[in-house]
XYZ file of C-alpha atoms in Angstrom:
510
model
C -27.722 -1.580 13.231
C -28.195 -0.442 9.834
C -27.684 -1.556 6.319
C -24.467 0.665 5.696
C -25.103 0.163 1.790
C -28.745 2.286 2.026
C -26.206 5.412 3.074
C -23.746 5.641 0.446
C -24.492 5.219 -2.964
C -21.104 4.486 -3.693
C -20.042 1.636 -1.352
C -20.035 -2.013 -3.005
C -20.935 -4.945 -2.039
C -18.284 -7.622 -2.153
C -19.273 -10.266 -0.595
C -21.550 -11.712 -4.207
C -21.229 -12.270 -7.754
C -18.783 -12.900 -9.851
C -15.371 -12.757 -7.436
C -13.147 -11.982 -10.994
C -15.364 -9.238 -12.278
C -15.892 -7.474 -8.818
C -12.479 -8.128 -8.154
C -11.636 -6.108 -11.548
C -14.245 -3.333 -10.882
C -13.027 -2.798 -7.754
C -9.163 -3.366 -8.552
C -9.411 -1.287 -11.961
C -10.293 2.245 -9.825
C -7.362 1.524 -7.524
C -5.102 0.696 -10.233
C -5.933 4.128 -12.319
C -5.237 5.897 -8.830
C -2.070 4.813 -8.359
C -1.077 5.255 -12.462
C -2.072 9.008 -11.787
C -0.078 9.233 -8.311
C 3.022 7.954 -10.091
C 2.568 9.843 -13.214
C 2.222 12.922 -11.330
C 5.576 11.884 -9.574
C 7.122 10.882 -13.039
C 6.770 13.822 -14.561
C 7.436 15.865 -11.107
C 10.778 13.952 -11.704
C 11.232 15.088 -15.437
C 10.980 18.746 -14.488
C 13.413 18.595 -11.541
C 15.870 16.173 -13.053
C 15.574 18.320 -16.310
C 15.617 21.762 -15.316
C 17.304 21.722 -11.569
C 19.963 18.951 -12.535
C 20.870 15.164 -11.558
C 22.203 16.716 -7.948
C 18.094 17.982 -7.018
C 16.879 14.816 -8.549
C 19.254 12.564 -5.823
C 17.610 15.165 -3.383
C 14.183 14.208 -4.111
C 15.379 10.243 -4.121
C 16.857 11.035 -0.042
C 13.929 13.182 0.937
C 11.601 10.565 -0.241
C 12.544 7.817 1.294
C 12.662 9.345 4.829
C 9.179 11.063 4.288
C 8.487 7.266 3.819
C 9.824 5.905 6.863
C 8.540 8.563 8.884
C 4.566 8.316 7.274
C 4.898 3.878 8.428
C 4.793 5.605 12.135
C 0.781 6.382 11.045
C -0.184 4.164 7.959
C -0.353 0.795 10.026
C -2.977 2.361 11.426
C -4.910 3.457 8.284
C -4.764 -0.190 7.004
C -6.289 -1.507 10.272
C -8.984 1.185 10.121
C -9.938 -0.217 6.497
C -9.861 -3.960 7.627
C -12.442 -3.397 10.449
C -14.589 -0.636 8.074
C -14.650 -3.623 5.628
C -15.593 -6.374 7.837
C -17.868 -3.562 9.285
C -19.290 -3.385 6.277
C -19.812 -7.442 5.804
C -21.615 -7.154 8.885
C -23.808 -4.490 8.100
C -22.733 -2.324 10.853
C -23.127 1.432 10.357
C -22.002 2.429 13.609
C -19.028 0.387 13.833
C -18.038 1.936 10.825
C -18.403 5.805 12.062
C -16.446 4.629 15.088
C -13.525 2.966 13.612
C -13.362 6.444 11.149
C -13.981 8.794 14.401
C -11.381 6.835 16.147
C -8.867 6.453 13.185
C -9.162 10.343 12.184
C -9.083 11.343 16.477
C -5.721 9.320 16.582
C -3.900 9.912 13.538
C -4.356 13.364 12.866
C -2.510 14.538 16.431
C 0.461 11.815 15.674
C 1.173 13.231 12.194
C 1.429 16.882 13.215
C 3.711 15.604 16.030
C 5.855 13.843 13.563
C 5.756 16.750 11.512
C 7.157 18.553 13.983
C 9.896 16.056 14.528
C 10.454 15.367 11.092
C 11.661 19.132 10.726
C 13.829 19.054 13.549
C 15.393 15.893 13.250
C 15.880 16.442 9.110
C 19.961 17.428 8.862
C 20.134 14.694 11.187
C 18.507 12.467 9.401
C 20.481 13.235 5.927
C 23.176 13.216 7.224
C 22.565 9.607 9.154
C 21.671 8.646 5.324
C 25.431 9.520 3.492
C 23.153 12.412 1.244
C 26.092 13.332 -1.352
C 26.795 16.885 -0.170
C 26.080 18.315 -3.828
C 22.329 17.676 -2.692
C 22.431 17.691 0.970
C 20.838 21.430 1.037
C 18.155 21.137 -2.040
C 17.365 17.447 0.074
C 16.837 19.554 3.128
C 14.812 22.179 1.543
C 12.464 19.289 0.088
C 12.138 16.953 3.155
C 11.394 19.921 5.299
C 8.518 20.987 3.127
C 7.010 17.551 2.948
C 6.759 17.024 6.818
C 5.083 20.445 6.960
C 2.306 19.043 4.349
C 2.315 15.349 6.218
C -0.773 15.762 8.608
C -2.923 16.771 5.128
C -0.859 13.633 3.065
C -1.996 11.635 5.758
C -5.570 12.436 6.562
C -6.045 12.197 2.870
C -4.623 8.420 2.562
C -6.620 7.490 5.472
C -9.829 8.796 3.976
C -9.196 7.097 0.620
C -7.868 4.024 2.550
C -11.629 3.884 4.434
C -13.286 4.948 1.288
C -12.134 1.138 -0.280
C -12.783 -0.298 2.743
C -16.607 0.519 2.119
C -16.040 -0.952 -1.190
C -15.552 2.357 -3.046
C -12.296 2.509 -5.014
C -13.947 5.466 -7.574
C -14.010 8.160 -5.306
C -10.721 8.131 -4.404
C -9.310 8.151 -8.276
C -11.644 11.037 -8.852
C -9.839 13.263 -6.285
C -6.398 11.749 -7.028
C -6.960 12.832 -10.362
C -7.825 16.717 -8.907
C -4.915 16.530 -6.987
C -2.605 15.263 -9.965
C -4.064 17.858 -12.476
C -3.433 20.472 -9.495
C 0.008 19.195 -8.882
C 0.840 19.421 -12.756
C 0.292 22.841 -13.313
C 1.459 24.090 -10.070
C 4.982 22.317 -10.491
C 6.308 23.644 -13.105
C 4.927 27.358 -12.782
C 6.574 27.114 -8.971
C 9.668 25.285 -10.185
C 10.635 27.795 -13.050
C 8.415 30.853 -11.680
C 6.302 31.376 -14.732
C 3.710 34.415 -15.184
C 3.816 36.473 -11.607
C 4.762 33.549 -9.598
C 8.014 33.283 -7.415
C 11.106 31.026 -8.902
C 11.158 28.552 -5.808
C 12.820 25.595 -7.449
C 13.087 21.990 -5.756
C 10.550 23.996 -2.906
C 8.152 24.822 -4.986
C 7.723 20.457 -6.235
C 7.252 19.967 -2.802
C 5.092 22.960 -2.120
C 2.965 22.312 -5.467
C 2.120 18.618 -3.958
C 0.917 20.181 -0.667
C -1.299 22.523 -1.998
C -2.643 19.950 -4.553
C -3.187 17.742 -1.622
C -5.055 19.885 0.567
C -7.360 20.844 -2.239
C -8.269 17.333 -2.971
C -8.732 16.644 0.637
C -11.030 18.955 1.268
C -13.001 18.340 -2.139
C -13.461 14.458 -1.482
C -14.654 15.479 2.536
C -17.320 17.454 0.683
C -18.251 14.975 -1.522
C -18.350 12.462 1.197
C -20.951 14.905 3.234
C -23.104 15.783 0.054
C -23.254 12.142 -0.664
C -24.039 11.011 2.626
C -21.131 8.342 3.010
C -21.137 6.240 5.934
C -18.091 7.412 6.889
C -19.506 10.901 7.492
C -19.876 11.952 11.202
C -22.650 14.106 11.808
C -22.937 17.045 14.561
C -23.482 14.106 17.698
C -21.360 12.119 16.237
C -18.474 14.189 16.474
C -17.815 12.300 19.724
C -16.673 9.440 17.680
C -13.615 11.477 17.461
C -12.874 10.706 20.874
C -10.876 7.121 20.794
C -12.919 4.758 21.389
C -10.680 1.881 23.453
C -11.672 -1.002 22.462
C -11.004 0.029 18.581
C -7.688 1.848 19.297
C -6.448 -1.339 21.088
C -7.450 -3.417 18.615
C -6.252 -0.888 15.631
C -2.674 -0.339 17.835
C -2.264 -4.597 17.705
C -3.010 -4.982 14.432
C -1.738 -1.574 12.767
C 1.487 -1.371 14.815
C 2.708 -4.604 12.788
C 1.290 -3.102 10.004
C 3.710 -0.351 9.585
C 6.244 -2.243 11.255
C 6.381 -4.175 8.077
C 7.176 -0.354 6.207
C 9.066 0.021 8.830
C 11.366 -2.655 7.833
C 11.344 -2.063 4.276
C 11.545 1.564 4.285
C 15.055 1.436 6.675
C 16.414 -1.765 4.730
C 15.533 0.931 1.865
C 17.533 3.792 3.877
C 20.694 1.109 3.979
C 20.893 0.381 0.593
C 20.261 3.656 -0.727
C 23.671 4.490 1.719
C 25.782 1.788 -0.375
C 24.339 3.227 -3.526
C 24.534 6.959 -2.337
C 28.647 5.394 -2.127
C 28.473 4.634 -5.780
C 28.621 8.261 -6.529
C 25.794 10.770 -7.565
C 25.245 9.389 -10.913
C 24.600 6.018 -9.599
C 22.087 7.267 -7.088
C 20.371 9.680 -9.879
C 19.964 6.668 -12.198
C 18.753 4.701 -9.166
C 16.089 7.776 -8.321
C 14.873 7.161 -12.546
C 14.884 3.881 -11.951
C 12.521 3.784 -9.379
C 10.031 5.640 -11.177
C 9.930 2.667 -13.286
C 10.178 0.243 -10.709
C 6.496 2.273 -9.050
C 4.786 1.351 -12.419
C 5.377 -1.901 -12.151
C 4.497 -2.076 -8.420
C 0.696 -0.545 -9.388
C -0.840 -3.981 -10.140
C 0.442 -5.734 -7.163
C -0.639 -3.016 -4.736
C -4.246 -2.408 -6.117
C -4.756 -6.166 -6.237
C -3.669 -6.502 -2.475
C -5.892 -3.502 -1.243
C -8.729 -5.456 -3.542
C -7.921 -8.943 -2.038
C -7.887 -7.031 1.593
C -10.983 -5.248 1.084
C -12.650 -7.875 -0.254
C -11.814 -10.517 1.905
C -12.908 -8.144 4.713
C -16.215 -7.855 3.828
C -16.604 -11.590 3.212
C -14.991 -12.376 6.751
C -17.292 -10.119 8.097
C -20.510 -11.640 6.522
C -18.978 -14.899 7.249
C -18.661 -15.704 3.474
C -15.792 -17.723 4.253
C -16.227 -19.580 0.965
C -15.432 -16.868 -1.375
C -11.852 -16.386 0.250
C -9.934 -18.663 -1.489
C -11.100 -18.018 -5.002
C -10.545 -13.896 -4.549
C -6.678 -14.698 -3.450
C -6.853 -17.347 -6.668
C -7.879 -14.660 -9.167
C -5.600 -12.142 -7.002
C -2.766 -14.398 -8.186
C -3.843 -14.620 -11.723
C -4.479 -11.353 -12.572
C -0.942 -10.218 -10.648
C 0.793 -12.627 -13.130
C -0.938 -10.859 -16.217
C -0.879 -7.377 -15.433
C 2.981 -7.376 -13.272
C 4.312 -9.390 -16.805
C 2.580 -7.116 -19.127
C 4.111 -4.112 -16.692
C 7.786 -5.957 -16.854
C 7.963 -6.600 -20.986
C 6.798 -3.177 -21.846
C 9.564 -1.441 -19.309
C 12.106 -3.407 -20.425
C 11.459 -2.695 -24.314
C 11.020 0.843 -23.922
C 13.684 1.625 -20.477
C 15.760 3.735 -22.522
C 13.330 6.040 -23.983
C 11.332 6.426 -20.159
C 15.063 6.897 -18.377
C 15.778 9.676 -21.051
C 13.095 11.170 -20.162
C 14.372 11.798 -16.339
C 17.593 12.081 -16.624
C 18.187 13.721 -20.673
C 19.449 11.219 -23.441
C 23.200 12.152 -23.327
C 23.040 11.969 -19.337
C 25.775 8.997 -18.390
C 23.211 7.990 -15.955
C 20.986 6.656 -18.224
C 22.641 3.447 -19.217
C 23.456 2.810 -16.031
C 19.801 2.835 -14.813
C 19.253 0.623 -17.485
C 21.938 -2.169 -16.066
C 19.658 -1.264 -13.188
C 16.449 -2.269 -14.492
C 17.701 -5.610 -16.247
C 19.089 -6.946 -13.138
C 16.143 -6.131 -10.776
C 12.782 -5.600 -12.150
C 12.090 -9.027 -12.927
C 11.748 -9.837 -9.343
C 8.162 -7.278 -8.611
C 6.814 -10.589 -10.278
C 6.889 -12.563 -7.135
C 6.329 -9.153 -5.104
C 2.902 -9.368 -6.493
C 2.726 -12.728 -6.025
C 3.393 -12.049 -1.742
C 1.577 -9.056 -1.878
C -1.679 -10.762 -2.674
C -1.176 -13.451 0.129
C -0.554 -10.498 2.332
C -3.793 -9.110 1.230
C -5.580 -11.789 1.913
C -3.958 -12.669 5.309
C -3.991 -9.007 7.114
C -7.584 -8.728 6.372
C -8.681 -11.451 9.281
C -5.882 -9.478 11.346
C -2.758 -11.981 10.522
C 0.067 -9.301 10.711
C 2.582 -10.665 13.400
C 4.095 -13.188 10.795
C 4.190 -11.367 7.659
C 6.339 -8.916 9.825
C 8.298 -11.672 10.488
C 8.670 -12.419 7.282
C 9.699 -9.231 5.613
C 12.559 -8.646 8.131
C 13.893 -11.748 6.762
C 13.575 -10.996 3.638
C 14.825 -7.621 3.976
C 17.486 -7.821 6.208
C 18.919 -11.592 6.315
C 18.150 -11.829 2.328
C 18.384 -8.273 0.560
C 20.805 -7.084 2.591
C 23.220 -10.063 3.364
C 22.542 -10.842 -0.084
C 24.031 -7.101 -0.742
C 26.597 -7.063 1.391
C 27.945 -10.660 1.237
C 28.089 -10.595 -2.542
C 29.288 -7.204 -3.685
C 32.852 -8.335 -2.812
C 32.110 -10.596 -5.443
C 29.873 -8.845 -7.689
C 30.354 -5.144 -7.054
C 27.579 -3.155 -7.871
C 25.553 -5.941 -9.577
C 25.127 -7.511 -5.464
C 23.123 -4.131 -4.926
C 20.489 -4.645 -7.426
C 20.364 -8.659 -7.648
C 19.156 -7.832 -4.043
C 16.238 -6.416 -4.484
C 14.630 -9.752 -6.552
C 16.550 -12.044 -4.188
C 14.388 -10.126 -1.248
C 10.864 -10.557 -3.554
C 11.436 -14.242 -4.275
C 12.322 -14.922 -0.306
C 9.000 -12.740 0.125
C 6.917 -14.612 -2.049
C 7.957 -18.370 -0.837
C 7.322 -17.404 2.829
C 4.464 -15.644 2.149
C 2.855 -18.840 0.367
C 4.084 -20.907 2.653
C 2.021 -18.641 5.542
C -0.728 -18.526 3.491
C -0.849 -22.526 2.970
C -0.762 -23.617 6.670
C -3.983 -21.705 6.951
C -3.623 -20.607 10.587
C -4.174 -16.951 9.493
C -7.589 -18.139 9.231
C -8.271 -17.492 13.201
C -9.923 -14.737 14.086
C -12.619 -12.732 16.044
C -15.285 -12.823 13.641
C -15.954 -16.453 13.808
C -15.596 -18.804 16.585
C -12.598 -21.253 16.393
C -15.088 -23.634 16.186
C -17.589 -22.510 13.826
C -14.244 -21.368 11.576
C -13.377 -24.535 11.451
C -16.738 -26.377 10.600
C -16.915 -23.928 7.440
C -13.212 -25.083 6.703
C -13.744 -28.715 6.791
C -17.000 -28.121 4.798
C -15.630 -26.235 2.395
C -13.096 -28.677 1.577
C -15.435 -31.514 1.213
C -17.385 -29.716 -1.028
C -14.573 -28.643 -2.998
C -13.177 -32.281 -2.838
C -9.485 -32.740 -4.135
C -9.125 -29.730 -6.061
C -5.948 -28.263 -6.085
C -6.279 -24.691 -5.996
C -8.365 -25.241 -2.925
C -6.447 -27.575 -0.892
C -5.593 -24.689 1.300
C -8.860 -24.325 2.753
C -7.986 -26.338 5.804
C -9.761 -26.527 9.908
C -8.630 -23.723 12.012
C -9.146 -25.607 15.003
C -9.330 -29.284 15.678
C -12.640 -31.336 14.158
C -14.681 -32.463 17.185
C -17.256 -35.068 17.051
C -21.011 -33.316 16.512
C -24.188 -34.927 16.064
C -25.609 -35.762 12.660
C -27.907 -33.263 12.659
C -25.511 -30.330 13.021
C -22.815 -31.788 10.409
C -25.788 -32.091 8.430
C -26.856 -27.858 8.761
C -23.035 -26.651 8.227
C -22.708 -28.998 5.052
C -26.611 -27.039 4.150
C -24.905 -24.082 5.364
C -21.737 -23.961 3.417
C -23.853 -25.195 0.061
C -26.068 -22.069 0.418
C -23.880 -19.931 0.165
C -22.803 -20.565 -3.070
């Protein structure tokens, strides 16, 4: 066993100092990755809205969301690779670490080509299954088709950036999401339009821009890694990491296969609703594409404080800093409050002007994307707010109830809410869905959170993770914000001597 922070000079320690400002460091990176990923897409959406029309830009909305559905098949089993790097990590464990990447990379890469192949198949089907508005059933297919072909290289480059944060490094990843962007930027348009002595391959050429963009940035960042010496790297004899090792796939197959479950459910409650709006006529589902663009800004806090809540209560977990877990889901909280509200008040002054933009100020679209936004946005509050407890929670391997959880909320909520109510409301039931689904989200996702048993897991005994528990609490007395720091497992009697060295124990560690 070897200190895993002696071979990369980029991996972070989470498990001391300050848990706001490494929370921040580590948060900030992931934040600025995802800004750049959805400003690439943002103003991928300007040129095709603008210069292929509002029937390519409902394409792009329909191949997107099944690209999504069919990439939660593999990305449950990303974020379970990057729980047990992290808590790898916490325990110091280098060659835990190269396993759980050999096996990860072994598994993945072979399931994404063969969905891939699927995917291109299966894709008429698949429109057709969705009610695609025939104007853009054949730019849709052109698009979709070209993103399954580039989906083994989207996905081997997630996982890698995925593992990268689970060794605490969230700046390598915007680096090379920043190549791929600047790529992606100059290639879309010059494909899209066929500038200089390139070919005029409209909506194919977006798609083909972001594969070639990817691909570059993939194999620049697997470079770096090996230049740098990462952890992650697998040397000549290690190679045979690449074979699965069992005991890791089983465990990443129990705990990843919920995992993407939960996008499972989203992304086909997604695929239902986009059917009732795809109903509403193509304007309707063009102002819902624009709308989403805004709706992925204001996502970008939430999701980079849950991947920094994950990763950092990994590494605690795993160096049985059990202490530290309630403050980082604490400051998770706060900081999703600030930065989701700041996202929310600045969309809402300035919708009009960033719609425009999309779909062209004298498109008829626009102020209905705008009704859009006022009804729904408010609610990515308290999708922040469930996203950090989610964070938290999937990072001891607590992923069979927050499944649970979002198929209510998705299906049960969003959708009865949708279907039971537009009777009543009409087209205002479809997007007063979408917060009723966050708010269901958020209470059952504090409510999980609360009754602590998430808290049970391999890393500690049941015993042991309930001694720190009970310890914690009487340290921390009567203090609200802590009161959910409660025994895993019942208290049993123990000698005064042993109370005596977990109460020394727990004190330490602060």
């Amino acid at each position: 066993m070897s200190d895993t922070n002696t071979l990369t000079s980029k991996s972070r320690d989470l498990t001391k100092g300050s848990i706001a400002k490494t929370m921040l460091l580590f948060a900030l990176p992931t934040l600025g990755s995802s800004a750049l990923q959805s400003l690439n897409g943002s103003i991928n959406a300007v040129w095709v809205g603008r210069f292929l029309g509002e029937e390519a830009l409902a394409a792009t909305a329909n191949g997107n969301i099944l690209m999504f559905i069919m990439i939660s098949f593999v990305f449950g089993f990303g974020m379970a690779a990057t729980i047990f790097i992290g808590q790898a990590m916490g325990e110091r464990d280098s060659i835990k670490v190269k396993q759980t990447m050999g096996t990860a990379l072994g598994s993945i890469v072979p399931i994404s080509i063969l969905l891939s192949a699927i995917g291109w198949i299966f894709a008429p089907t698949l429109l057709d299954l969705l009610g695609t508005p025939p104007t853009a059933f054949e730019l849709a297919l052109t698009y979709l088709r070209m993103i399954f072909v580039a989906m083994p290289v989207t996905l081997t480059f997630t996982l890698m950036m995925m593992a990268l944060r689970g060794t605490g490094d969230s700046t390598t990843p915007l680096w090379f999401i920043a190549m791929s962007v600047v790529i992606d930027l100059i290639l879309t348009p010059t494909l899209i339009l066929g500038l200089g002595p390139f070919p005029e391959w409209g909506i194919f050429g977006s798609a083909f821009a972001t594969a070639v963009a990817n691909t570059l940035a993939l194999i620049g960042m697997v470079t770096t890694m090996y230049w740098r010496g990462s952890v992650l790297t697998l040397s000549m004899p290690e190679l045979r990491f690449l074979k699965a090792k069992l005991s890791i796939l089983k465990s990443m197959f129990s705990k990843g296969l919920p995992m993407g479950l939960q996008m499972i459910v989203i992304s086909t409650a997604a695929l239902t609703m986009l059917s009732l709006i795809n109903r509403e006529g193509v304007q309707t589902t063009a102002a819902y594409s624009a709308t989403q663009q805004l709706w992925t800004y204001v996502q970008m806090p939430a999701m980079a404080l849950s991947a920094a809540a994950s990763a950092m209560v990994a590494q605690n977990i795993g160096a049985n800093q059990w202490s530290r877990v309630a403050g980082i889901t604490r400051w998770g909280l706060i900081f999703n409050v600030v930065l989701t509200g700041t996202m929310i008040g600045v969309l809402t002054v300035f919708d009009k002007t960033i719609l425009s933009f999309f779909l062209g100020s004298d498109s008829p679209a626009v102020p209905i994307g705008r009704h859009i936004q006022i009804m729904a946005t408010w609610g990515f509050m308290f999708f922040g707010i469930a996203q950090v407890f989610f964070g938290t929670m999937r990072a001891n391997g607590y992923v069979i109830w927050p499944l649970v959880v979002m198929a209510i909320s998705m299906y049960p909520v969003r959708l009865g809410f949708a279907f039971g109510m537009y009777p009543i409301l009409g087209s205002d039931a479809l997007w007063l869905s979408f917060p009723a689904g966050m708010v269901a989200t958020a209470v059952m996702g504090g409510g999980l959170y609360l009754s602590g048993g998430w808290r049970k897991g391999k890393n500690l005994s049941g015993e042991e993770a309930a001694q720190t528990a009970e310890g914690y609490r009487a340290h921390v007395g009567t203090c609200a914000t802590c009161r959910d720091a409660l025994p895993t497992t019942s208290w049993k009697r123990l000698p005064l001597r042993r109370i005596i060295r977990v109460h020394e124990k727990v004190h330490g560690s602060h």
